[in-house]
Coordinates of C-alpha atoms in Angstrom, one line a residue:
X1 CA -28.5 -30.6 76.1
X2 CA -28.1 -30.4 79.9
X3 CA -31.4 -32.2 80.4
X4 CA -30.3 -34.9 78.1
X5 CA -27.1 -35.2 80.1
X6 CA -29.0 -35.6 83.3
X7 CA -31.1 -38.4 81.8
X8 CA -27.9 -40.1 80.5
X9 CA -26.3 -39.9 83.9
X10 CA -29.4 -41.4 85.6
X11 CA -29.4 -44.3 83.1
X12 CA -26.0 -45.3 84.5
X13 CA -26.8 -44.3 88.1
X14 CA -29.9 -46.5 88.6
X15 CA -28.0 -49.6 87.5
X16 CA -25.3 -48.8 90.0
X17 CA -27.8 -48.4 92.8
X18 CA -29.4 -51.7 92.0
X19 CA -26.3 -53.8 91.8
X20 CA -23.3 -52.4 93.5
X21 CA -22.3 -50.4 96.5
X22 CA -21.5 -51.1 100.0
X23 CA -24.7 -52.9 100.3
X24 CA -25.8 -54.4 97.1
X25 CA -29.1 -56.1 96.4
X26 CA -27.6 -59.5 97.1
X27 CA -27.5 -59.2 100.9
X28 CA -28.7 -57.1 103.7
X29 CA -25.8 -54.8 104.1
X30 CA -26.2 -51.4 102.5
X31 CA -27.0 -49.7 99.1
X32 CA -25.2 -48.6 96.2
X33 CA -24.3 -45.1 96.7
X34 CA -24.3 -44.0 93.1
X35 CA -23.7 -40.4 92.4
X36 CA -25.0 -38.2 89.6
X37 CA -23.2 -35.3 88.0
X38 CA -23.6 -31.7 88.9
X39 CA -23.4 -30.7 85.3
X40 CA -27.1 -30.3 85.1
X41 CA -27.4 -27.7 87.7
X42 CA -28.2 -24.1 86.6
X43 CA -25.8 -21.4 87.3
X44 CA -28.4 -19.4 89.1
X45 CA -31.9 -20.3 90.2
X46 CA -34.8 -18.8 88.3
X47 CA -37.0 -16.8 90.8
X48 CA -40.7 -17.5 91.1
X49 CA -43.3 -14.8 91.7
X50 CA -42.6 -15.0 95.4
X51 CA -38.8 -14.7 94.8
X52 CA -38.1 -18.3 95.8
X53 CA -35.8 -20.4 93.7
X54 CA -37.4 -22.7 91.1
X55 CA -37.3 -26.4 92.0
X56 CA -36.7 -29.6 89.9
X57 CA -34.9 -28.5 86.8
X58 CA -34.6 -32.2 86.1
X59 CA -37.1 -34.8 87.2
X60 CA -36.4 -38.3 86.0
X61 CA -37.9 -41.7 86.8
X62 CA -36.7 -45.2 85.7
X63 CA -37.5 -48.9 86.0
X64 CA -34.8 -51.6 85.7
X65 CA -34.9 -55.3 85.4
X66 CA -31.7 -57.3 85.7
X67 CA -30.5 -60.9 85.8
X68 CA -27.5 -62.0 87.9
X69 CA -26.5 -65.6 87.0
X70 CA -23.7 -66.1 89.6
X71 CA -24.5 -64.2 92.7
X72 CA -23.2 -65.1 96.1
X73 CA -24.5 -65.0 99.7
X74 CA -22.5 -65.4 102.9
X75 CA -22.5 -69.1 104.1
X76 CA -24.3 -70.3 100.9
X77 CA -22.0 -72.6 98.9
X78 CA -22.3 -72.3 95.1
X79 CA -23.6 -69.5 92.7
X80 CA -27.1 -68.1 93.2
X81 CA -29.3 -66.9 90.3
X82 CA -31.0 -63.6 91.1
X83 CA -33.7 -61.5 89.4
X84 CA -33.7 -57.8 90.4
X85 CA -36.4 -55.2 89.9
X86 CA -35.7 -51.5 90.7
X87 CA -37.3 -48.1 90.6
X88 CA -35.2 -44.9 90.7
X89 CA -35.9 -41.2 90.9
X90 CA -33.5 -38.4 90.3
X91 CA -34.0 -34.6 90.4
X92 CA -31.8 -31.6 90.3
X93 CA -32.6 -28.2 91.8
X94 CA -30.9 -24.9 92.3
X95 CA -28.5 -26.1 95.0
X96 CA -28.0 -29.8 94.4
X97 CA -29.4 -33.2 93.5
X98 CA -31.7 -35.8 95.1
X99 CA -31.7 -39.5 94.4
X100 CA -34.1 -42.1 95.6
X101 CA -34.2 -45.8 94.7
X102 CA -36.0 -48.9 95.8
X103 CA -35.3 -52.4 94.7
X104 CA -36.4 -56.0 95.1
X105 CA -34.1 -59.0 94.5
X106 CA -35.5 -62.5 94.3
X107 CA -33.1 -65.4 94.8
X108 CA -33.3 -69.0 93.4
X109 CA -34.2 -71.8 95.8
X110 CA -30.6 -72.5 96.8
X111 CA -30.7 -69.2 98.8
X112 CA -33.8 -70.2 100.8
X113 CA -36.2 -67.8 102.6
X114 CA -36.8 -68.2 106.4
X115 CA -37.7 -70.1 108.4
X116 CA -35.7 -72.6 106.3
X117 CA -32.0 -72.7 107.2
X118 CA -29.3 -72.1 104.6
X119 CA -28.9 -75.8 103.9
X120 CA -32.7 -76.4 103.3
X121 CA -34.0 -77.9 100.1
X122 CA -37.2 -77.1 98.3
X123 CA -37.9 -73.8 100.0
X124 CA -38.8 -70.6 98.3
X125 CA -35.9 -68.3 97.4
X126 CA -35.0 -65.3 99.6
X127 CA -36.6 -61.9 98.9
X128 CA -34.6 -58.8 99.6
X129 CA -35.9 -55.2 99.6
X130 CA -33.9 -52.0 99.9
X131 CA -34.5 -48.3 99.9
X132 CA -31.8 -45.6 99.5
X133 CA -31.9 -41.8 99.6
X134 CA -29.0 -39.5 98.7
X135 CA -28.8 -35.7 98.5
X136 CA -25.9 -33.4 97.4
X137 CA -25.5 -29.7 97.9
X138 CA -23.1 -28.1 95.5
X139 CA -20.7 -25.5 97.0
X140 CA -20.8 -23.4 93.8
X141 CA -24.6 -23.2 93.9
X142 CA -24.9 -22.7 97.7
X143 CA -22.4 -19.9 97.8
X144 CA -23.2 -18.5 94.3
X145 CA -19.6 -18.8 93.2
X146 CA -17.3 -20.5 90.7
X147 CA -14.5 -21.0 93.3
X148 CA -15.0 -24.8 93.2
X149 CA -14.7 -25.1 89.5
X150 CA -11.1 -25.2 88.3
X151 CA -9.6 -27.1 85.3
X152 CA -11.3 -30.5 85.1
X153 CA -12.9 -30.0 88.6
X154 CA -16.5 -29.3 88.0
X155 CA -17.8 -28.9 91.6
X156 CA -17.4 -29.9 95.2
X157 CA -20.6 -30.9 97.1
X158 CA -21.7 -32.0 100.5
X159 CA -23.3 -35.4 100.4
X160 CA -25.7 -37.0 102.9
X161 CA -27.9 -40.1 102.7
X162 CA -29.7 -42.9 104.5
X163 CA -30.5 -46.5 103.7
X164 CA -32.8 -49.2 105.0
X165 CA -33.3 -52.8 103.9
X166 CA -34.9 -56.1 105.0
X167 CA -34.8 -59.7 103.9
X168 CA -36.9 -62.8 104.8
X169 CA -33.8 -65.0 105.0
X170 CA -33.1 -67.1 108.1
X171 CA -30.4 -64.7 109.2
X172 CA -33.1 -62.0 109.7
X173 CA -30.8 -59.2 108.6
X174 CA -32.2 -55.6 108.7
X175 CA -29.8 -52.8 108.0
X176 CA -30.0 -49.1 108.8
X177 CA -27.1 -46.8 107.8
X178 CA -26.2 -43.3 107.1
X179 CA -23.4 -41.6 105.1
X180 CA -22.0 -38.1 105.1
X181 CA -19.1 -36.5 103.4
X182 CA -17.8 -34.5 100.4
X183 CA -18.1 -35.3 96.8
X184 CA -15.6 -34.1 94.1
X185 CA -16.9 -34.0 90.6
X186 CA -14.6 -34.0 87.6
X187 CA -15.2 -33.7 83.8
X188 CA -14.5 -36.4 81.3
X189 CA -14.6 -36.1 77.5
X190 CA -17.9 -36.5 75.7
X191 CA -20.0 -35.0 78.5
X192 CA -18.7 -37.6 80.9
X193 CA -17.8 -37.3 84.6
X194 CA -16.0 -38.8 87.5
X195 CA -17.2 -38.5 91.1
X196 CA -15.0 -39.2 94.1
X197 CA -16.4 -39.1 97.6
X198 CA -14.6 -39.7 100.9
X199 CA -17.4 -40.5 103.4
X200 CA -18.2 -41.3 107.0
X201 CA -20.3 -44.5 107.3
X202 CA -22.3 -45.7 110.2
X203 CA -24.3 -49.0 110.2
X204 CA -26.8 -50.8 112.5
X205 CA -27.7 -54.3 111.6
X206 CA -29.2 -57.6 112.8
X207 CA -27.7 -61.1 112.6
X208 CA -29.4 -64.1 114.2
X209 CA -26.1 -66.0 114.2
X210 CA -24.7 -63.6 116.7
X211 CA -27.3 -64.5 119.3
X212 CA -26.1 -66.7 122.3
X213 CA -27.6 -69.9 120.8
X214 CA -25.1 -69.8 117.8
X215 CA -22.0 -68.4 119.6
X216 CA -19.3 -70.8 120.8
X217 CA -18.3 -71.3 124.4
X218 CA -16.5 -68.4 126.1
X219 CA -18.5 -65.6 124.4
X220 CA -21.9 -64.1 125.4
X221 CA -23.2 -63.3 122.0
X222 CA -25.7 -60.4 121.5
X223 CA -29.1 -61.3 123.1
X224 CA -31.3 -59.8 120.4
X225 CA -28.8 -60.1 117.5
X226 CA -28.9 -56.3 116.9
X227 CA -25.3 -55.1 116.2
X228 CA -23.9 -51.7 116.9
X229 CA -21.0 -51.2 114.6
X230 CA -18.6 -48.3 115.1
X231 CA -18.4 -45.6 112.5
X232 CA -15.9 -46.0 109.8
X233 CA -14.5 -44.5 106.6
X234 CA -15.6 -45.1 103.1
X235 CA -14.4 -44.1 99.7
X236 CA -16.7 -44.3 96.7
X237 CA -16.0 -43.3 93.0
X238 CA -18.0 -43.7 89.8
X239 CA -17.8 -42.5 86.3
X240 CA -19.8 -42.2 83.1
X241 CA -18.9 -41.3 79.5
X242 CA -20.6 -41.5 76.1
X243 CA -18.4 -43.1 73.4
X244 CA -18.6 -40.0 71.3
X245 CA -15.4 -40.9 69.4
X246 CA -17.4 -43.6 67.5
X247 CA -18.7 -42.9 64.0
X248 CA -22.1 -41.0 64.0
X249 CA -24.0 -44.1 63.0
X250 CA -22.5 -46.1 66.0
X251 CA -23.0 -43.5 68.7
X252 CA -25.4 -45.6 70.8
X253 CA -22.9 -46.8 73.4
X254 CA -21.7 -45.5 76.8
X255 CA -19.4 -46.8 79.5
X256 CA -19.7 -46.4 83.2
X257 CA -18.4 -48.0 86.4
X258 CA -17.8 -47.6 90.1
X259 CA -15.8 -48.8 93.1
X260 CA -16.5 -48.6 96.8
X261 CA -14.0 -49.3 99.6
X262 CA -15.4 -49.5 103.1
X263 CA -13.3 -49.7 106.2
X264 CA -13.4 -52.1 109.1
X265 CA -16.4 -51.4 111.4
X266 CA -15.6 -53.7 114.4
X267 CA -17.6 -56.8 115.2
X268 CA -20.9 -55.2 116.3
X269 CA -20.7 -56.1 119.9
X270 CA -21.2 -53.5 122.7
X271 CA -21.4 -53.1 126.5
X272 CA -21.0 -56.5 128.3
X273 CA -21.5 -58.6 125.2
X274 CA -18.6 -60.4 123.5
X275 CA -18.2 -62.1 120.1
X276 CA -15.4 -64.4 118.7
X277 CA -12.4 -62.7 117.1
X278 CA -13.6 -64.0 113.7
X279 CA -16.6 -61.7 113.9
X280 CA -14.3 -58.7 113.6
X281 CA -14.9 -57.1 110.2
X282 CA -12.3 -56.1 107.6
X283 CA -12.2 -53.8 104.6
X284 CA -14.8 -54.6 102.0
X285 CA -14.3 -53.8 98.3
X286 CA -17.1 -53.6 95.7
X287 CA -16.2 -52.8 92.1
X288 CA -18.0 -52.6 88.9
X289 CA -15.0 -51.6 86.7
X290 CA -16.9 -51.3 83.5
X291 CA -20.5 -51.4 82.2
X292 CA -21.3 -51.1 78.5
X293 CA -24.7 -49.5 77.8
X294 CA -26.5 -49.6 74.4
X295 CA -29.1 -46.9 73.8
X296 CA -31.8 -49.1 72.2
X297 CA -34.4 -46.4 71.8
X298 CA -32.0 -44.0 70.0
X299 CA -30.9 -46.8 67.7
X300 CA -34.5 -47.7 66.7
X301 CA -36.4 -44.3 66.8
X302 CA -33.7 -41.6 66.7
X303 CA -31.9 -39.2 69.0
X304 CA -35.1 -37.6 70.3
X305 CA -35.8 -40.9 72.1
X306 CA -32.3 -41.2 73.5
X307 CA -32.1 -43.4 76.7
X308 CA -35.8 -44.1 76.9
X309 CA -34.7 -47.8 76.7
X310 CA -31.2 -48.9 77.6
X311 CA -29.7 -52.4 77.5
X312 CA -26.5 -53.0 79.4
X313 CA -24.0 -55.7 80.4
X314 CA -21.5 -55.4 83.2
X315 CA -19.1 -57.3 85.5
X316 CA -19.3 -57.2 89.3
X317 CA -16.5 -57.9 91.8
X318 CA -17.1 -58.0 95.5
X319 CA -14.4 -58.9 98.1
X320 CA -14.9 -59.6 101.8
X321 CA -18.7 -59.5 101.6
X322 CA -20.3 -57.7 104.5
X323 CA -16.8 -57.2 106.0
X324 CA -16.1 -60.9 106.4
X325 CA -12.4 -61.7 106.1
X326 CA -12.1 -64.0 103.1
X327 CA -8.5 -64.8 104.0
X328 CA -9.1 -65.9 107.6
X329 CA -9.5 -69.7 107.7
X330 CA -11.0 -69.5 111.2
X331 CA -14.0 -67.6 109.8
X332 CA -16.8 -70.1 109.5
X333 CA -18.7 -67.8 107.2
X334 CA -16.0 -68.0 104.5
X335 CA -14.5 -71.3 105.3
X336 CA -15.7 -74.8 106.1
X337 CA -14.7 -76.6 109.3
X338 CA -11.9 -78.3 107.3
X339 CA -10.4 -75.0 106.3
X340 CA -11.7 -75.0 102.7
X341 CA -12.9 -71.7 101.3
X342 CA -16.5 -72.1 100.5
X343 CA -16.5 -69.1 98.0
X344 CA -19.4 -67.3 99.7
X345 CA -17.4 -64.2 100.8
X346 CA -16.3 -63.1 97.3
X347 CA -18.5 -62.4 94.3
X348 CA -17.6 -62.2 90.6
X349 CA -20.2 -62.3 88.0
X350 CA -21.2 -60.9 84.6
X351 CA -24.8 -59.6 84.7
X352 CA -27.2 -57.8 82.4
X353 CA -30.3 -55.7 82.5
X354 CA -32.8 -53.3 80.8
X355 CA -33.7 -49.8 82.0
X356 CA -36.8 -47.9 81.0
X357 CA -37.4 -44.2 81.4
X358 CA -40.9 -43.0 82.0

């Protein structure tokens, strides 16, 4: 039962990695920081012949394909179709969990690849690649105690992770970031969970439009376009729950969702270099309030094949993309020269996908 729970959790988790988070697949900002439950972890590690704890009580791998019909990209006017391909690995061991994901997102031609500028016609669409690694260390497991289980609180864990991405867009973005903090895991009915994690977030990025050739008079710009953002706060939460209250012949559905809130990180300038006030970042919000998952393989072949194939549909909301202030009319990323919002700094779209366990 615990192994099935781990697989169920991962089915939701990979989709979250692929399409939401501080840095989603649609730009070069940062990954989805999806969490998995600690419910799978054994109460005590089983010793090997050498007395060391056994490793990988759960080892799960998945492939996902998804279609986003109305994606957005900063400075690109109009919706962008995107196809996303993702691989995700999840394992649980005696003291915590490890998650790894890598994804590729391919944009339609109205989001052109470099060296074509954003307004180019007839160029190939942008390709975006991202890798993400997350590890948690459960306090109950590390200290061999139940102190951190009380009521609906399942566990408290230390979380750490790193991310890296690259894109062939004209902007030349290439992000590196790290996160560290504490995750609180709570129980929901029907083997569900809620994870809430206050985190420290540190990002390094590149933006060709911050180089001197693109900066207005009175500012130096950053010679190589490599930003140095200051560390900031983040708050991430996600949940998952089977719809176990449905009649037995309809128990193929689950719901999940997430929200991420990321604090202002400055404008990326450092030392003697200066940028316009409009480069200053603001709080970014990424939310996938609800995702409905249908367990295709269970419906066709029975419970023993649960979550081998999942089909899901969801809704994505992203405000102040990449920290760009969508309410600041002076921000030329979000507004035209005439002061009209170009719609590129906010994203709202239904999207859908298929996940395969192997």
